[in-house]
Amino acid sequence: MMSPVSQESPSADVHWTPQGWRADGQLAVDATGHLAESPDAVGEPLGRWVLPGMPNLHSHAFQRAMAGLAERRGPGNDSFWTWREAMYGFAAALDPESLQAVAAQLYVEMLKAGYTQVCEFHYVHHQPDGAPYAQPEAMSLALIEAAKEAGIALTLLPVLYMTGGFDGRPLAPRQRRFGHAEVSDYLRLLEALRAHESADLRVGIALHSLRAVPENAMRMLLATGAAQAGPIHIHIAEQLGEVQDCLAVRGARPVEWLLDHADVDARWCLVHATHLTGHETSRLARSGAVAGLCPTTEANLGDGLFPLADYLDAGGVLGVGSDSHISVSPVEELRWLEYGQRLVTRHRNIAARSEGASVGETLWRAALRGGAQAAGLPVGALDAGRRADLLVLDDEAPLLAARDAGSAMDSFLFAGNAPLVRHVMCGGRWVVRDFVHHDEERIAARYRATVAALAARA
């Protein structure tokens, strides 16, 4: 069982703020699992370094079980599009029970790595032939239950998915379980899921992509009250082929077209905004929307590199996600966000945009801000009124030996691969203590049996 935290704890020696590490004051948790102002709080010190938990702004939970299964070369040049065919085949084997087992295992892994919230971009809605389940929201409910099992905060983003391309062609047979024929069907799903909202669950909306949502359907959805009640996410400009198709059919690049045809603002998260012109970069930054970046998946799929330096210089907001979960680590996402820029520019310390700035602090601060905005939840900072979602690093780890406030974050992100997240609190409850999740053995055993059964169906 997860243990609740008393009003008097936790207390911290040093905790992270947007201005850097802070040694004064104490952290306290109220009865609702939120942080409270309590300068006189006392309790057992947690450790030297305490950070806000990282929001994970983009996840397809089911893909965790296929990680590593698409790494053999095909007869031609493999690409995102060939990987997508393998993914469709795997998705066809899922049902609510297996999805819950896979998602719970993934969410335990996220918590142990330092993610305390996840935005689940969920499009596997129906049975494999496209027929709704007897309870149409059954697959979504499996994700909600998985998040409860693990103890992670969830922003559920049911996806509107209607067409197979910019030309409006019907969904292919292996896409049918993703689709809704009418916007009204999708709105009924949203209504059913929002009845489950709580302090741990937010329900937003997602447009799969411009190629999968016709313009009239997008306009119809965005005009409803449902679109005003939470965050809005969309896949955008991930692949050059997608950009070229959008230009051919709609006469504009995807990000350009979206900015021209929708009121894109801070409610929006544009996932994989990879291929941008300079003009699109500055416009996206000015909009206040979040650029949702998933560097390990974008590298795995051969997507390309986001224009990080120009976007940061323009004041853009960004966050990171683990997407296909070939890696489940905010450290690795941020590390490769920086390393990709170093490879293409042949320079170092790209994210730090001023002399003396820390790359690690810049990236962690930016991802906390953008992740919290994309989640639509009060997360991402150790401030009164925010959820008590925090990480305690292992101050006994050799990688953090002799580190001070000027070097701790950079060492956390760049010094090695040993696990450094020792304890994790989510919503005021300890879910990981001394590197161990409270229910990981049961969840892992069920996951192993589930994956074996899925493999047998393939």
Coordinates of N, CA, C and O in Angstrom, one line a residue, residues 60 62-63 66 69-70 80-94 123-124 161 174-175 177-178 208 211 235 301 324:
H60 N 2.1 6.8 -25.6 CA 1.3 5.8 -26.2 C 1.6 4.5 -25.4 O 2.5 3.8 -25.7
F62 N 0.6 1.5 -24.9 CA 0.6 0.1 -25.4 C 1.9 -0.2 -26.1 O 2.4 -1.3 -26.2
Q63 N 2.6 0.9 -26.6 CA 3.8 0.7 -27.4 C 5.0 0.2 -26.5 O 6.0 -0.2 -27.1
M66 N 6.0 -3.3 -27.2 CA 6.7 -3.6 -28.5 C 8.0 -3.0 -28.7 O 8.7 -3.2 -29.7
L69 N 11.1 -4.5 -30.8 CA 10.6 -5.5 -31.7 C 10.5 -5.0 -33.2 O 10.0 -5.7 -34.0
A70 N 11.0 -3.8 -33.4 CA 11.0 -3.2 -34.8 C 12.4 -2.8 -35.2 O 12.5 -1.8 -35.9
F80 N 9.7 5.8 -40.5 CA 8.6 5.9 -39.7 C 7.4 5.1 -40.2 O 6.7 4.4 -39.5
W81 N 7.2 5.1 -41.5 CA 6.0 4.5 -42.1 C 6.1 3.0 -42.1 O 5.0 2.3 -42.0
T82 N 7.3 2.4 -42.2 CA 7.4 1.0 -42.1 C 7.2 0.6 -40.6 O 6.6 -0.5 -40.3
W83 N 7.8 1.4 -39.7 CA 7.6 1.1 -38.3 C 6.1 1.1 -37.9 O 5.6 0.3 -37.1
R84 N 5.4 2.1 -38.5 CA 3.9 2.2 -38.2 C 3.2 1.0 -38.6 O 2.2 0.6 -37.9
E85 N 3.5 0.3 -39.6 CA 2.8 -1.0 -40.0 C 3.1 -2.0 -38.9 O 2.1 -2.8 -38.6
A86 N 4.3 -2.1 -38.4 CA 4.5 -3.1 -37.3 C 3.7 -2.7 -36.0 O 3.2 -3.5 -35.3
M87 N 3.6 -1.4 -35.8 CA 2.8 -0.9 -34.6 C 1.3 -1.3 -34.8 O 0.7 -1.7 -33.8
Y88 N 0.8 -1.1 -36.0 CA -0.6 -1.5 -36.2 C -0.9 -2.9 -35.9 O -1.9 -3.3 -35.3
G89 N 0.1 -3.8 -36.3 CA -0.1 -5.2 -36.1 C -0.1 -5.5 -34.6 O -0.9 -6.4 -34.1
F90 N 0.7 -4.9 -33.8 CA 0.8 -5.1 -32.4 C -0.5 -4.6 -31.7 O -1.1 -5.2 -30.9
A91 N -0.9 -3.4 -32.1 CA -2.1 -2.8 -31.5 C -3.4 -3.7 -31.7 O -4.3 -3.7 -30.9
A92 N -3.4 -4.5 -32.8 CA -4.6 -5.3 -33.1 C -4.8 -6.4 -32.1 O -5.9 -6.9 -31.9
A93 N -3.7 -6.7 -31.3 CA -3.8 -7.8 -30.3 C -4.3 -7.4 -29.0 O -4.6 -8.2 -28.1
L94 N -4.4 -6.1 -28.7 CA -4.8 -5.6 -27.4 C -6.2 -5.7 -27.1 O -7.1 -5.5 -28.0
Y123 N -5.5 6.4 -28.6 CA -6.3 6.3 -29.8 C -6.8 4.8 -30.1 O -7.5 4.6 -31.0
V124 N -6.4 3.9 -29.2 CA -6.9 2.5 -29.4 C -8.2 2.3 -28.7 O -8.3 1.8 -27.6
Y161 N -9.7 10.5 -34.5 CA -9.0 9.9 -35.6 C -10.1 9.5 -36.6 O -10.9 8.6 -36.3
R174 N -6.5 -1.8 -40.5 CA -5.8 -1.9 -39.2 C -5.9 -0.6 -38.4 O -5.4 -0.5 -37.3
Q175 N -6.5 0.4 -39.0 CA -6.7 1.7 -38.3 C -8.2 1.8 -37.8 O -8.5 2.8 -37.0
R177 N -9.9 0.4 -35.5 CA -10.2 0.5 -34.1 C -9.8 1.8 -33.4 O -10.1 2.1 -32.3
F178 N -9.2 2.6 -34.2 CA -8.8 4.0 -33.7 C -9.9 5.0 -34.0 O -9.9 6.1 -33.3
H208 N -5.6 13.5 -33.6 CA -4.4 12.7 -33.9 C -3.4 13.5 -34.8 O -2.2 13.5 -34.5
R211 N -3.6 15.1 -40.9 CA -4.0 14.1 -41.9 C -5.1 13.2 -41.5 O -5.8 12.6 -42.3
H235 N -0.5 15.7 -32.9 CA 0.7 15.3 -33.6 C 0.9 16.3 -34.8 O -0.1 16.6 -35.5
L301 N 12.8 6.7 -34.7 CA 12.0 6.7 -35.9 C 12.6 7.5 -37.1 O 12.0 7.5 -38.1
S324 N 6.9 6.4 -27.6 CA 6.9 5.0 -27.9 C 7.6 4.2 -26.8 O 7.6 2.9 -26.9

